[in-house]
Short mmCIF file of C-alpha atoms in Angstrom, two decimals:
data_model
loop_
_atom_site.label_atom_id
_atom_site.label_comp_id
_atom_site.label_asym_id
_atom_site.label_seq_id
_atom_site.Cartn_x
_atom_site.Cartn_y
_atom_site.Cartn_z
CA UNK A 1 0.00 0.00 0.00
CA UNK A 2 1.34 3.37 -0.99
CA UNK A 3 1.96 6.14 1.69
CA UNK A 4 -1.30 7.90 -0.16
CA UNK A 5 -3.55 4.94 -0.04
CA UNK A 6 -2.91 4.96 3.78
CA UNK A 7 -3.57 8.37 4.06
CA UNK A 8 -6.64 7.59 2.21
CA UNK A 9 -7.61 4.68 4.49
CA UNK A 10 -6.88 6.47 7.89
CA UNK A 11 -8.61 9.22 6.66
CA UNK A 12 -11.74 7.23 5.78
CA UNK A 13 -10.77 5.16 8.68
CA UNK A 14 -11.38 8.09 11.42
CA UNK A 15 -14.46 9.23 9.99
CA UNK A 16 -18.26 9.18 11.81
CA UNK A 17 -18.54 5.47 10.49
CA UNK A 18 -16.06 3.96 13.08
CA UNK A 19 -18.35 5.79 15.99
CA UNK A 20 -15.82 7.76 16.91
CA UNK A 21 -16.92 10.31 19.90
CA UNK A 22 -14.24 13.19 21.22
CA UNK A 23 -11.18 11.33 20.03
CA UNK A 24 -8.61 12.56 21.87
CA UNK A 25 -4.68 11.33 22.57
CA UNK A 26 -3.01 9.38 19.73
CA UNK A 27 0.53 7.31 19.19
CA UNK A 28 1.88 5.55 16.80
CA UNK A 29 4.10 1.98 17.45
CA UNK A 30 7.39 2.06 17.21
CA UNK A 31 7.07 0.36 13.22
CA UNK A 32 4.89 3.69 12.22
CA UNK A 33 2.26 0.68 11.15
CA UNK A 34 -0.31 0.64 14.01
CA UNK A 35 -2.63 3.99 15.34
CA UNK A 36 -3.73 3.92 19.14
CA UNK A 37 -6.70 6.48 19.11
CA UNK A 38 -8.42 7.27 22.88
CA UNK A 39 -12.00 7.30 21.99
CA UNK A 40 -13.22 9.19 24.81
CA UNK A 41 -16.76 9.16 25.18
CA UNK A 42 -16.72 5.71 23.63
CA UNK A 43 -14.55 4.57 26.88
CA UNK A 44 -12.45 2.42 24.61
CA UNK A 45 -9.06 2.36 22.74
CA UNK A 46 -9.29 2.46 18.79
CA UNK A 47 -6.59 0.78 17.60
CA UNK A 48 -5.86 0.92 13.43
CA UNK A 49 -2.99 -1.34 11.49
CA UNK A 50 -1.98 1.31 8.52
CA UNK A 51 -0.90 -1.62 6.30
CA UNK A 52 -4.09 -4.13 5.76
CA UNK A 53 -6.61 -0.96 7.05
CA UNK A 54 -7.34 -3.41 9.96
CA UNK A 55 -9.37 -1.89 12.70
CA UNK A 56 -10.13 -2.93 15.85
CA UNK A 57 -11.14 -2.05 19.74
CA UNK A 58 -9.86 -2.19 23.31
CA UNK A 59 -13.37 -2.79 25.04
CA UNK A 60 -15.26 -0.22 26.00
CA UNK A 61 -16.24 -0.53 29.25
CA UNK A 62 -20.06 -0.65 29.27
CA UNK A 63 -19.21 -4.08 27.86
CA UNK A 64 -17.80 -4.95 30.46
CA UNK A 65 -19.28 -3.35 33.07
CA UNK A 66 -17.27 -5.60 36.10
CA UNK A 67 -13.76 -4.60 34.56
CA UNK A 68 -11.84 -1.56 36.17
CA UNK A 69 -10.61 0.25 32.94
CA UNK A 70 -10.65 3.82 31.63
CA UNK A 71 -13.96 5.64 31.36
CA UNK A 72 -12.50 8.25 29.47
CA UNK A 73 -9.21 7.73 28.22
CA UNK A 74 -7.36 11.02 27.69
CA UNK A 75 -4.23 10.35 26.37
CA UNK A 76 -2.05 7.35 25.72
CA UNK A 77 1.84 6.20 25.19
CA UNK A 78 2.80 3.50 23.60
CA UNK A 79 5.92 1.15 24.19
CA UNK A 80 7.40 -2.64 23.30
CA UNK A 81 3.40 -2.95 22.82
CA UNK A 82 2.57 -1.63 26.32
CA UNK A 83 -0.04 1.14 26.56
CA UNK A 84 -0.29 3.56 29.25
CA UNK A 85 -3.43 5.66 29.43
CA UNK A 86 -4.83 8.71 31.51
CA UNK A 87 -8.21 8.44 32.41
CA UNK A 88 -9.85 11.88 32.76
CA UNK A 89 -13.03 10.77 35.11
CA UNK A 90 -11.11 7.83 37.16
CA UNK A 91 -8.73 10.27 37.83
CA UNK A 92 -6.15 7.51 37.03
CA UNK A 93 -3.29 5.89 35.04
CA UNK A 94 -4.14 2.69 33.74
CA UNK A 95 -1.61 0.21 31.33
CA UNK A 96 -2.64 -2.59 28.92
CA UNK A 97 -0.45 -5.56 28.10
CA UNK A 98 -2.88 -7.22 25.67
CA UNK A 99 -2.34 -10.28 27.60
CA UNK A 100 -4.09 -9.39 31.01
CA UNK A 101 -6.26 -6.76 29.84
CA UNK A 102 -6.44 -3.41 31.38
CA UNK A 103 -4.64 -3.22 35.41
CA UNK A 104 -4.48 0.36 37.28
CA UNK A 105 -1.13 1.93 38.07
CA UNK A 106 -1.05 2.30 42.00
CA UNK A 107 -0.88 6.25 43.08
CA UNK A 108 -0.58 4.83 46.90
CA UNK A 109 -2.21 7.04 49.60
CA UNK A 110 -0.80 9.71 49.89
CA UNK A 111 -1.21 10.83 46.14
CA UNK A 112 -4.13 11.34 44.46
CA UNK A 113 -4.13 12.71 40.69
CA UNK A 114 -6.36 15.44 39.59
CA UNK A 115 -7.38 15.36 35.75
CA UNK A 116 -4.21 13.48 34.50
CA UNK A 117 -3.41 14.48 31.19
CA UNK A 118 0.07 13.83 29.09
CA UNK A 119 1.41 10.82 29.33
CA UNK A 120 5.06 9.70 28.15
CA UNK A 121 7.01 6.23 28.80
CA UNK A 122 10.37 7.05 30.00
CA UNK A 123 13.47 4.97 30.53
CA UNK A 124 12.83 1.14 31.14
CA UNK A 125 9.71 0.78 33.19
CA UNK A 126 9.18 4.50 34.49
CA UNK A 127 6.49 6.62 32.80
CA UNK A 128 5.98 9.64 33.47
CA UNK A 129 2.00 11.73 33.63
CA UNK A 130 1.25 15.33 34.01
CA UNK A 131 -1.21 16.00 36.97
CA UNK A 132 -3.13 19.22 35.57
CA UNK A 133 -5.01 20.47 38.16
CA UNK A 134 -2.48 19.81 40.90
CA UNK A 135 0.09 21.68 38.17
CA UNK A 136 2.85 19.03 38.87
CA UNK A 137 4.11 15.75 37.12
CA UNK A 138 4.32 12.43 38.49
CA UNK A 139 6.30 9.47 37.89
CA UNK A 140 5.73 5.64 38.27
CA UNK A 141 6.57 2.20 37.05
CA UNK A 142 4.77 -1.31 36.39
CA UNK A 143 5.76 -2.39 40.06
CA UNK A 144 6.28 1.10 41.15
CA UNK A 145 3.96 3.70 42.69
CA UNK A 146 3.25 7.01 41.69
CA UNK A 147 5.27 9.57 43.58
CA UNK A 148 5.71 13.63 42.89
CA UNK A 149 8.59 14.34 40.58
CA UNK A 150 10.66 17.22 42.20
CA UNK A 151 12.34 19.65 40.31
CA UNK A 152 9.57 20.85 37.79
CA UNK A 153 8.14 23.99 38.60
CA UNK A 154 3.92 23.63 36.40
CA UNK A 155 1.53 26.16 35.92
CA UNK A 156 -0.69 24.29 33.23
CA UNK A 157 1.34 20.87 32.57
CA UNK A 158 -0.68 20.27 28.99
CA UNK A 159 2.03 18.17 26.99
CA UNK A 160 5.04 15.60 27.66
CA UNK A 161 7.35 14.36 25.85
CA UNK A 162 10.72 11.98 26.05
CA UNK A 163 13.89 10.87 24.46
CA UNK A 164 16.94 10.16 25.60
CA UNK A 165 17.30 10.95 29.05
CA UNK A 166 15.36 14.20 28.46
CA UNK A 167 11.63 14.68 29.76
CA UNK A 168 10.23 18.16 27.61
CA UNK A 169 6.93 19.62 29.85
CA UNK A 170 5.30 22.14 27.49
CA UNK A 171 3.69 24.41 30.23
CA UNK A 172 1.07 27.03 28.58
CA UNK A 173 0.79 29.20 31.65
CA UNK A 174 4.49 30.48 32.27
CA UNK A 175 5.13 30.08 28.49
CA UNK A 176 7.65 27.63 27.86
CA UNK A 177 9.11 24.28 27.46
CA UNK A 178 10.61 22.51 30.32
CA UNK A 179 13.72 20.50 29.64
CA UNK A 180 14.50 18.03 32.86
CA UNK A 181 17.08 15.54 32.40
CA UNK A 182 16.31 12.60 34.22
CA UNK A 183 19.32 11.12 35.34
CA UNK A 184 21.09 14.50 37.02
CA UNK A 185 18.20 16.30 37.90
CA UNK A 186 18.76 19.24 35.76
CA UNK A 187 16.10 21.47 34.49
CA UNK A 188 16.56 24.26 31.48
CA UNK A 189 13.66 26.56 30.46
CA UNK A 190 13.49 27.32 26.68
CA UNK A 191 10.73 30.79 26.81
CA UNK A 192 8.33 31.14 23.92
CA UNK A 193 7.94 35.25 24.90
CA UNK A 194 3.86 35.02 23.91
CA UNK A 195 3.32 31.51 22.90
CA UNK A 196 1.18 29.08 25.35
CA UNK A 197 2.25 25.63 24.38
CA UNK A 198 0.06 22.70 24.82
CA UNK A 199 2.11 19.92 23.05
CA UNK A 200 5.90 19.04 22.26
CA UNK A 201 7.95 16.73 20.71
CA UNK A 202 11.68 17.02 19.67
CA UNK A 203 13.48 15.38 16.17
CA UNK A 204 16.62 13.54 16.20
CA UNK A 205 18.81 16.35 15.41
CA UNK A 206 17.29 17.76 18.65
CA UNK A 207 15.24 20.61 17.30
CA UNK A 208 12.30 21.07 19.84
CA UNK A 209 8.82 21.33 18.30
CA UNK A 210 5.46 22.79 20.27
CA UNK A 211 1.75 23.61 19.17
#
């Protein structure tokens, strides 16, 4: 299939036919070949395989009522097949393995996440979610709780992103992009003088990119 035809297809793909309601956070794999779509008010993960135009679901949840999964998934990451996903009326992180279906990230007691939004997988296990309303970001791992990153100063945490030992925080309410390296600690502050970024993402020549 040529790079137009799946254009074509995705296009067709995302349409009103597939149901979709408030589509919100998308990722690609790591191949390029396979869309994860959070299909909000459907409480359900579209998933779409560019190559054969293959489309298919993570259950939404009023079919299976009994389940704990996301209600309304916000935004999504996607690594080694592993999703991570914020859900915006749980108020949680939840990760889905395709093998054992849909399991919630512990915060432990002490933590409780208000209207998680970005989500990014970091190094190994650790993935890392920006906690809106509290205006922080929090980190955690498969077999690790959520704990309060230190080090970040948030106004309005809107996007994450990370590569290579580098976690960017777009912030829209001071105006700039957070650069925290995860390893030393160290934080640099690129200003936008105007701009009020909501998303980021940064090439392999390490030009930084924002909406």
């Amino acid at each position: 299939m040529s790079g137009a035809e799946k254009l074509y297809c995705a296009e067709k793909w995302i349409g009103a036919e597939r149901g979709l309601k408030r589509p919100s956070g998308a990722a690609f794999d790591k191949n390029g070949e396979t869309l994860y779509l959070c299909d909000m008010e459907n409480s359900r993960i579209a998933v779409f395989h560019l190559p054969d135009c293959d489309f298919r679901t993570l259950g939404a949840s009023c079919e299976h009522p009994g389940k704990d999964r996301p209600r309304k998934p916000l935004a999504l990451s996607v690594k080694n097949g592993l999703l991570a996903v914020t859900d915006a009326e749980e108020n949680a992180v939840y990760l889905y393995d395709g093998k054992d279906g849909w399991r919630r990230l512990r915060t432990g007691r002490r933590l409780t996440l208000r209207l998680p939004g970005a989500i990014a997988w970091g190094e190994e296990d650790t993935i890392y979610v920006a906690d809106f309303l509290n205006k922080r970001i929090c980190e955690g791992g498969i077999k690790r709780e959520m704990s309060v990153l230190r080090g970040i100063p948030c106004g309005e945490p809107y996007g994450l992103y990370y590569t290579e030992g580098i976690l960017y925080v777009a912030d829209a309410f001071f105006g700039c992009i957070r650069q925290y390296h995860t390893k030393t600690g160290e934080l640099h502050t690129l200003s936008l003088h105007g701009h009020r970024p909501i998303s980021v993402t940064a090439d392999r020549t390490g030009h930084i990119w924002f909406s």
